Amino acid sequence: MSNYLEVLTPQNSQIIFIDQQPQMAFGVQSIDRQTLKNNVVGLAKAAKAFNIPATLTTVETAGFSGHTYPELLAVFPEHKILERSSMNSWDDQNVRDSLAANGRKKIVVAGLWTEVCNTTFALSAMLEGGYEIYMVADASGGTSLDAHNYAMDRMVQAGAVPMTWQQVLLEWQRDWARKDTYDAVMNIVREHSGAYGMGVDYAYTMVHKAPERVQHGERIGPNPAAN
């Protein structure tokens, strides 16, 4: 029996990255593509920080889609990449085996495209595998905003849970007293969370007087020019 009332924890969840490849990203129109990649990499770093079992899948790498983002691969340099021919990751036995080996029924999903690869995987994994799907909307993208939104609606109607990448990160952290992951979370936030990250940098350096994250040359001036 699915239990979506349980929050995500580092112990009860796993993650799958579906087809985060350039040719797939070229077709995305539902989100700015640089923002998309930022969110995907931020989510990947979150999974790494919390030791979340991760599965990476690709489709038609040589024939169509190209290689997975280097920034994503850099987070998981030792991971095997599960290549497929089907648009539905669930159709590949290697993917099913990877998910089953992780032994966790809550699957966080970030993939391209929302209306094809994400939707078919989510529906199949819920129906045939008994998995709970947590679909990361802003680390996924569709060929139009309508395509993305209606696909999200369809998955939600079927029982999937819509989330954002930062929501996943902070749900895994849950308590700022958990110092073993605190610094890693703050680093991810500062690198990938936009204004939130800028605020953390400001608070660290201006309020708590911590050193700047990046060292730079001598600050010179001001030196008002003579009239």
Coordinates of C-alpha atoms in Angstrom, one line a residue:
M1 CA 0.0 0.0 0.0
S2 CA 1.5 3.3 -1.0
N3 CA 2.1 5.8 1.8
Y4 CA 2.5 9.3 0.4
L5 CA 2.0 10.7 3.9
E6 CA 5.5 9.7 4.8
V7 CA 8.1 12.4 4.1
L8 CA 11.1 11.5 2.0
T9 CA 14.1 10.5 4.0
P10 CA 17.7 9.4 3.1
Q11 CA 16.7 5.9 4.2
N12 CA 13.4 5.4 2.3
S13 CA 14.0 6.9 -1.1
Q14 CA 16.1 6.3 -4.3
I15 CA 16.4 8.5 -7.4
I16 CA 16.5 8.0 -11.2
F17 CA 17.8 10.4 -13.8
I18 CA 16.1 9.7 -17.1
D19 CA 17.7 10.8 -20.4
Q20 CA 19.4 14.0 -19.2
Q21 CA 21.0 14.3 -22.6
P22 CA 21.6 17.3 -24.9
Q23 CA 19.4 16.3 -27.8
M24 CA 16.5 15.7 -25.4
A25 CA 17.2 19.1 -23.8
F26 CA 17.2 20.8 -27.2
G27 CA 13.5 20.0 -27.4
V28 CA 12.5 21.4 -24.0
Q29 CA 10.3 24.5 -24.1
S30 CA 8.7 24.3 -20.7
I31 CA 11.6 25.6 -18.7
D32 CA 14.8 27.6 -19.4
R33 CA 17.3 24.9 -20.3
Q34 CA 20.2 26.4 -18.3
T35 CA 17.9 26.5 -15.3
L36 CA 16.9 22.9 -16.0
K37 CA 20.5 21.8 -16.0
N38 CA 21.2 23.8 -12.9
N39 CA 18.3 22.1 -11.1
V40 CA 19.3 18.6 -12.3
V41 CA 22.9 19.0 -11.1
G42 CA 21.7 20.5 -7.8
L43 CA 19.4 17.5 -7.3
A44 CA 22.2 15.1 -8.1
K45 CA 24.5 16.7 -5.6
A46 CA 21.8 16.5 -3.0
A47 CA 21.4 12.7 -3.7
K48 CA 25.2 12.3 -3.4
A49 CA 25.3 14.3 -0.1
F50 CA 22.6 12.0 1.4
N51 CA 23.9 8.8 -0.1
I52 CA 20.7 8.2 -2.0
P53 CA 20.9 5.2 -4.4
A54 CA 20.9 6.7 -7.9
T55 CA 20.1 5.1 -11.3
L56 CA 21.2 6.9 -14.5
T57 CA 19.5 6.0 -17.8
T58 CA 20.0 7.1 -21.4
V59 CA 18.3 6.5 -24.6
E60 CA 19.8 6.2 -28.1
T61 CA 23.0 7.9 -27.0
A62 CA 25.0 7.3 -30.3
G63 CA 22.0 7.4 -32.6
F64 CA 20.1 10.5 -31.4
S65 CA 20.4 11.9 -27.9
G66 CA 24.1 12.5 -27.2
H67 CA 26.0 12.0 -24.0
T68 CA 24.7 12.8 -20.6
Y69 CA 25.5 16.3 -19.2
P70 CA 29.2 16.2 -18.1
E71 CA 28.1 18.2 -15.0
L72 CA 25.8 15.4 -14.0
L73 CA 28.3 12.6 -14.7
A74 CA 30.9 14.5 -12.6
V75 CA 28.6 14.0 -9.6
F76 CA 28.5 10.2 -10.2
P77 CA 31.8 9.4 -11.9
E78 CA 31.7 5.7 -11.0
H79 CA 28.1 5.0 -11.9
K80 CA 27.1 2.7 -14.7
I81 CA 24.9 4.3 -17.3
L82 CA 21.9 2.2 -18.3
E83 CA 21.4 2.6 -22.1
R84 CA 18.0 1.8 -23.6
S85 CA 16.1 1.6 -26.8
S86 CA 12.6 2.1 -25.4
M87 CA 11.3 5.5 -24.5
N88 CA 10.0 3.9 -21.3
S89 CA 12.8 3.1 -18.9
W90 CA 10.6 0.5 -17.2
D91 CA 10.8 -1.6 -20.4
D92 CA 14.5 -2.2 -19.7
Q93 CA 15.4 -5.1 -17.4
N94 CA 18.6 -3.5 -16.3
V95 CA 16.7 -0.5 -15.0
R96 CA 14.2 -2.7 -13.2
D97 CA 17.0 -4.6 -11.6
S98 CA 18.8 -1.5 -10.5
L99 CA 15.7 -0.1 -8.8
A100 CA 14.9 -3.4 -7.2
A101 CA 18.4 -3.8 -5.9
N102 CA 18.1 -0.5 -4.1
G103 CA 15.3 -1.9 -2.1
R104 CA 13.3 1.3 -1.7
K105 CA 9.8 1.9 -2.9
K106 CA 9.9 5.7 -3.1
I107 CA 11.5 6.8 -6.4
V108 CA 12.4 10.5 -7.0
V109 CA 12.4 11.1 -10.8
A110 CA 14.0 13.8 -12.9
G111 CA 13.9 13.3 -16.6
L112 CA 13.3 14.3 -20.2
W113 CA 10.7 14.6 -21.6
T114 CA 8.0 14.9 -19.0
E115 CA 5.2 13.8 -21.4
V116 CA 7.0 10.8 -22.7
C117 CA 9.8 9.1 -20.8
N118 CA 8.8 10.4 -17.4
T119 CA 5.1 9.6 -17.8
T120 CA 5.4 6.1 -19.2
F121 CA 8.0 5.2 -16.6
A122 CA 5.9 6.6 -13.7
L123 CA 2.7 4.9 -14.8
S124 CA 4.5 1.5 -15.4
A125 CA 6.6 1.6 -12.2
M126 CA 3.5 2.4 -10.1
L127 CA 1.3 -0.2 -11.8
E128 CA 3.7 -3.1 -12.3
G129 CA 6.4 -2.4 -9.7
G130 CA 4.3 -1.0 -6.8
Y131 CA 6.6 2.0 -6.6
E132 CA 5.7 5.4 -5.3
I133 CA 6.8 8.2 -7.7
Y134 CA 8.0 11.6 -6.7
M135 CA 8.2 13.6 -9.9
V136 CA 10.6 16.6 -9.7
A137 CA 8.9 19.1 -12.0
D138 CA 11.7 21.6 -12.2
A139 CA 14.4 19.0 -12.9
S140 CA 12.3 17.7 -15.8
G141 CA 11.1 19.3 -19.0
G142 CA 8.6 18.9 -21.8
T143 CA 8.4 20.0 -25.5
S144 CA 5.9 22.7 -24.5
L145 CA 4.5 24.2 -21.3
D146 CA 1.2 22.5 -22.0
A147 CA 2.9 19.1 -22.7
H148 CA 4.8 19.4 -19.4
N149 CA 1.8 20.5 -17.3
Y150 CA -0.7 18.1 -18.7
A151 CA 1.8 15.2 -18.2
M152 CA 2.3 16.3 -14.6
D153 CA -1.5 16.4 -14.2
R154 CA -1.8 12.9 -15.6
M155 CA 0.8 11.5 -13.3
V156 CA -0.7 13.2 -10.3
Q157 CA -4.1 11.8 -11.1
A158 CA -2.5 8.4 -11.2
G159 CA -0.9 8.9 -7.8
A160 CA 2.5 10.5 -8.4
V161 CA 3.6 13.3 -6.1
P162 CA 4.8 16.6 -7.8
M163 CA 7.9 18.2 -6.2
T164 CA 10.7 20.6 -6.9
W165 CA 14.4 19.8 -6.6
Q166 CA 14.9 22.1 -3.6
Q167 CA 11.9 20.7 -1.8
V168 CA 13.5 17.2 -2.2
L169 CA 16.9 18.5 -0.8
L170 CA 15.3 20.2 2.2
E171 CA 13.0 17.2 2.9
W172 CA 16.0 15.0 3.0
Q173 CA 17.8 17.4 5.4
R174 CA 14.6 18.0 7.5
D175 CA 16.5 19.3 10.6
W176 CA 19.3 21.8 10.7
A177 CA 20.6 20.1 13.8
R178 CA 21.8 17.2 11.5
K179 CA 25.3 18.6 11.2
D180 CA 26.7 15.6 9.2
T181 CA 24.9 16.9 6.1
Y182 CA 24.5 20.6 7.0
D183 CA 27.6 21.9 5.2
A184 CA 27.0 19.9 2.1
V185 CA 23.4 21.2 1.9
M186 CA 24.6 24.8 2.4
N187 CA 27.2 24.3 -0.4
I188 CA 24.5 23.0 -2.7
V189 CA 22.2 25.9 -1.9
R190 CA 24.8 28.5 -2.4
E191 CA 25.8 27.1 -5.8
H192 CA 22.3 26.2 -7.2
S193 CA 19.5 27.9 -5.3
G194 CA 19.7 31.4 -6.8
A195 CA 18.5 34.2 -4.4
Y196 CA 18.4 31.7 -1.5
G197 CA 22.0 30.9 -2.1
M198 CA 23.0 34.5 -2.4
G199 CA 21.3 35.2 0.9
V200 CA 23.2 32.4 2.6
D201 CA 26.5 33.8 1.2
Y202 CA 25.5 37.2 2.5
A203 CA 24.6 36.0 6.0
Y204 CA 27.8 33.9 6.3
T205 CA 30.1 36.7 5.3
M206 CA 28.4 39.9 6.5
V207 CA 26.6 38.7 9.6
H208 CA 28.7 35.8 10.8
K209 CA 32.0 37.2 9.3
A210 CA 32.9 34.0 7.6
P211 CA 35.5 34.2 4.8
E212 CA 34.3 34.5 1.3
R213 CA 33.9 31.2 -0.6
V214 CA 36.2 32.3 -3.4
Q215 CA 39.4 34.1 -2.8
H216 CA 40.2 37.1 -5.0
G217 CA 42.8 39.7 -5.6
E218 CA 43.3 42.8 -3.5
R219 CA 40.3 45.1 -3.2
I220 CA 41.5 48.6 -4.3
G221 CA 39.7 51.9 -3.7
P222 CA 37.5 53.8 -3.5
N223 CA 39.6 56.5 -5.2
P224 CA 37.4 59.4 -6.2
A225 CA 38.7 61.1 -9.4
A226 CA 39.6 64.7 -9.2
N227 CA 37.2 67.1 -10.9

